[in-house]
Amino acid sequence: MQERDWIFSKINQQNNWRKSCINLIASENVNSKWVENAYASDFSHRYAEGVPYERYYQGTRYIDEIEDKANKFFAKRFGGKYADTRPISGAVANMAAMRAFAAPGDVIASLSVPAGAHSSHQRGGVAGGILGLNPIKLGFDSKDFRIDPDLSSKIIRHTRPKLAIIGASLIPFPLELDGIVDACRDVNCKLIYDSAHVFGLIFAGKFQDPFKEGAEIITSSTHKTFPGPQGGIIIGNLEDEWREIQRSVFPRILSNHHLHRIPALLVAGYEMAEFGEEYSTQILKNAVALAEKLNELGFDVAGEARGFTKSHQVVVDVNEHGGGWNVAKALDKANIVLNKNLLPWDKISKATLVNPSGIRLGVQEMTRFGMKEDEMEEIANFISRIVIKGDSPDVVGQDVKTFRQGFQKIHYTWDD
Ligand SMILES: Cc1ncc(COP(=O)(O)O)c(C=O)c1O
């Protein structure tokens, strides 16, 4: 009994605490009631190895229908021919896509972590650490948050990678692919766009269109700007290679694929088809409003020359305030949750990994709770009270809780 009470009390504390926080973690979101209801079902106890209608198990008649529909829905929405909703996370989607096109020892191309790339694209992550690939870095214009097209094309032509995986966890601006598409084609290098952070914005037509710009595969998470259940997806156009991608997902990587995610993902897809444009438009406005106010209050907000941001993210260099780790910790005490981040101008070292120059702020979750530009200004003021003015975290934390009480209802979802 004691153990039971303990665990349920911890779950309640988490539920209540995060409902009273300003959450600015750029990789998180909340599910609507409809998505939550779809998530908790009998499917969470089941297996369905294989692809829809070609399973290694019985009892799959309904997941066959739902998964087939979800695959077709997301393929169509992103302008692809095929989709696979089985990857259980974005990193797993990347693993499966990379495994389909490259073998141990092969060179692949990606951006660096300070430039924003995810650990799964790196030597120490899935690419090198699990698949045994040999990632080389593409050129990146740090000040401007742009791929350096000339340098990157030269690197691709010279090293002839099997694939280039382009995408970022720090992504205030679209990553223009046009500068590297020709080089990739010339050396038969598959171009994968990892859209984890911006999947919802792309879904709504409010960010770049990776297939139109020359990507051949899209990989993603399904729970950042896209408010679905935690999971992953791969979308593709390459008829011959698609079976190879499917074989990578199963049997190479997964056995069960957490079936209950898939109906919930499709529910989130239907909601986004209805509300995604309005939601994403507000995300983009809110991110600019937050960036502008932080800048006005004296913060060193990155990307000023390009209008600060064209995504859900705001990137701030807080070196002069003690670095990303110290700032993130101080804000956490005041119920403002965000994370430290390496910035493109950071050199990787033990010290910068612990305490990098930056913090990364994402507005997608607070936007979903109905916040608009005025609230973004209030959030910037709360941050300034802690980081610049040095107000007491207890006092600011209480003000944050009171402010957040007014924003409890999830928007951009169906009414009851
Ligand atoms: C660009 C990028 N790719 C992949 C991932 C991994 O996604 P997941 O956490 O769903 O495995 C992330 C996670 O934040 C990411 O930012």
mmCIF file of C-alpha atoms and ligand atoms in Angstrom, residues 27 88-94 116-121 165-171 194-197 219-224 230-232 313 360, ligand 1:
data_model
loop_
_atom_site.group_PDB
_atom_site.id
_atom_site.type_symbol
_atom_site.label_atom_id
_atom_site.label_comp_id
_atom_site.label_asym_id
_atom_site.label_seq_id
_atom_site.Cartn_x
_atom_site.Cartn_y
_atom_site.Cartn_z
ATOM 1 C CA SER A 27 10.974 19.376 -27.862
ATOM 2 C CA ILE A 88 8.897 4.416 -31.556
ATOM 3 C CA SER A 89 10.918 7.650 -31.510
ATOM 4 C CA GLY A 90 12.723 10.097 -33.746
ATOM 5 C CA ALA A 91 16.108 8.558 -32.958
ATOM 6 C CA VAL A 92 14.749 5.128 -33.942
ATOM 7 C CA ALA A 93 13.401 6.599 -37.192
ATOM 8 C CA ASN A 94 16.872 7.982 -37.906
ATOM 9 C CA GLY A 116 22.193 22.264 -33.954
ATOM 10 C CA ALA A 117 22.308 18.650 -35.113
ATOM 11 C CA HIS A 118 20.954 15.827 -32.971
ATOM 12 C CA SER A 119 23.173 13.279 -31.243
ATOM 13 C CA SER A 120 21.694 10.494 -33.399
ATOM 14 C CA HIS A 121 23.487 11.999 -36.442
ATOM 15 C CA ILE A 165 21.179 13.629 -42.708
ATOM 16 C CA ILE A 166 20.129 17.241 -42.298
ATOM 17 C CA GLY A 167 18.031 18.478 -39.433
ATOM 18 C CA ALA A 168 18.498 20.118 -36.098
ATOM 19 C CA SER A 169 17.431 20.300 -32.497
ATOM 20 C CA LEU A 170 18.456 23.954 -32.557
ATOM 21 C CA ILE A 171 16.520 25.197 -35.557
ATOM 22 C CA ASP A 194 15.233 15.050 -39.985
ATOM 23 C CA SER A 195 12.200 17.202 -39.208
ATOM 24 C CA ALA A 196 11.814 16.192 -35.537
ATOM 25 C CA HIS A 197 11.347 19.688 -34.159
ATOM 26 C CA THR A 219 12.406 11.249 -40.531
ATOM 27 C CA SER A 220 10.789 12.715 -37.457
ATOM 28 C CA SER A 221 9.501 12.595 -33.928
ATOM 29 C CA THR A 222 5.763 13.065 -33.554
ATOM 30 C CA HIS A 223 5.563 15.076 -30.343
ATOM 31 C CA LYS A 224 7.308 18.442 -30.588
ATOM 32 C CA GLN A 230 5.783 10.407 -28.269
ATOM 33 C CA GLY A 231 6.943 8.418 -31.284
ATOM 34 C CA GLY A 232 8.650 8.510 -34.657
ATOM 35 C CA GLN A 313 12.405 28.361 -31.102
ATOM 36 C CA ARG A 360 16.782 27.263 -26.107
HETATM 37 C C1 LIG B 1 16.612 16.865 -34.749
HETATM 38 C C2 LIG B 1 16.232 15.718 -33.848
HETATM 39 N N1 LIG B 1 16.227 14.495 -34.350
HETATM 40 C C3 LIG B 1 15.895 13.427 -33.600
HETATM 41 C C4 LIG B 1 15.542 13.579 -32.286
HETATM 42 C C5 LIG B 1 15.206 12.369 -31.468
HETATM 43 O O1 LIG B 1 13.874 12.303 -31.242
HETATM 44 P P1 LIG B 1 13.273 11.341 -30.115
HETATM 45 O O2 LIG B 1 13.502 12.011 -28.834
HETATM 46 O O3 LIG B 1 11.846 11.235 -30.537
HETATM 47 O O4 LIG B 1 14.012 10.035 -30.227
HETATM 48 C C6 LIG B 1 15.521 14.857 -31.710
HETATM 49 C C7 LIG B 1 15.123 15.013 -30.286
HETATM 50 O O5 LIG B 1 14.947 16.040 -29.744
HETATM 51 C C8 LIG B 1 15.880 15.953 -32.508
HETATM 52 O O6 LIG B 1 15.898 17.189 -32.013
#
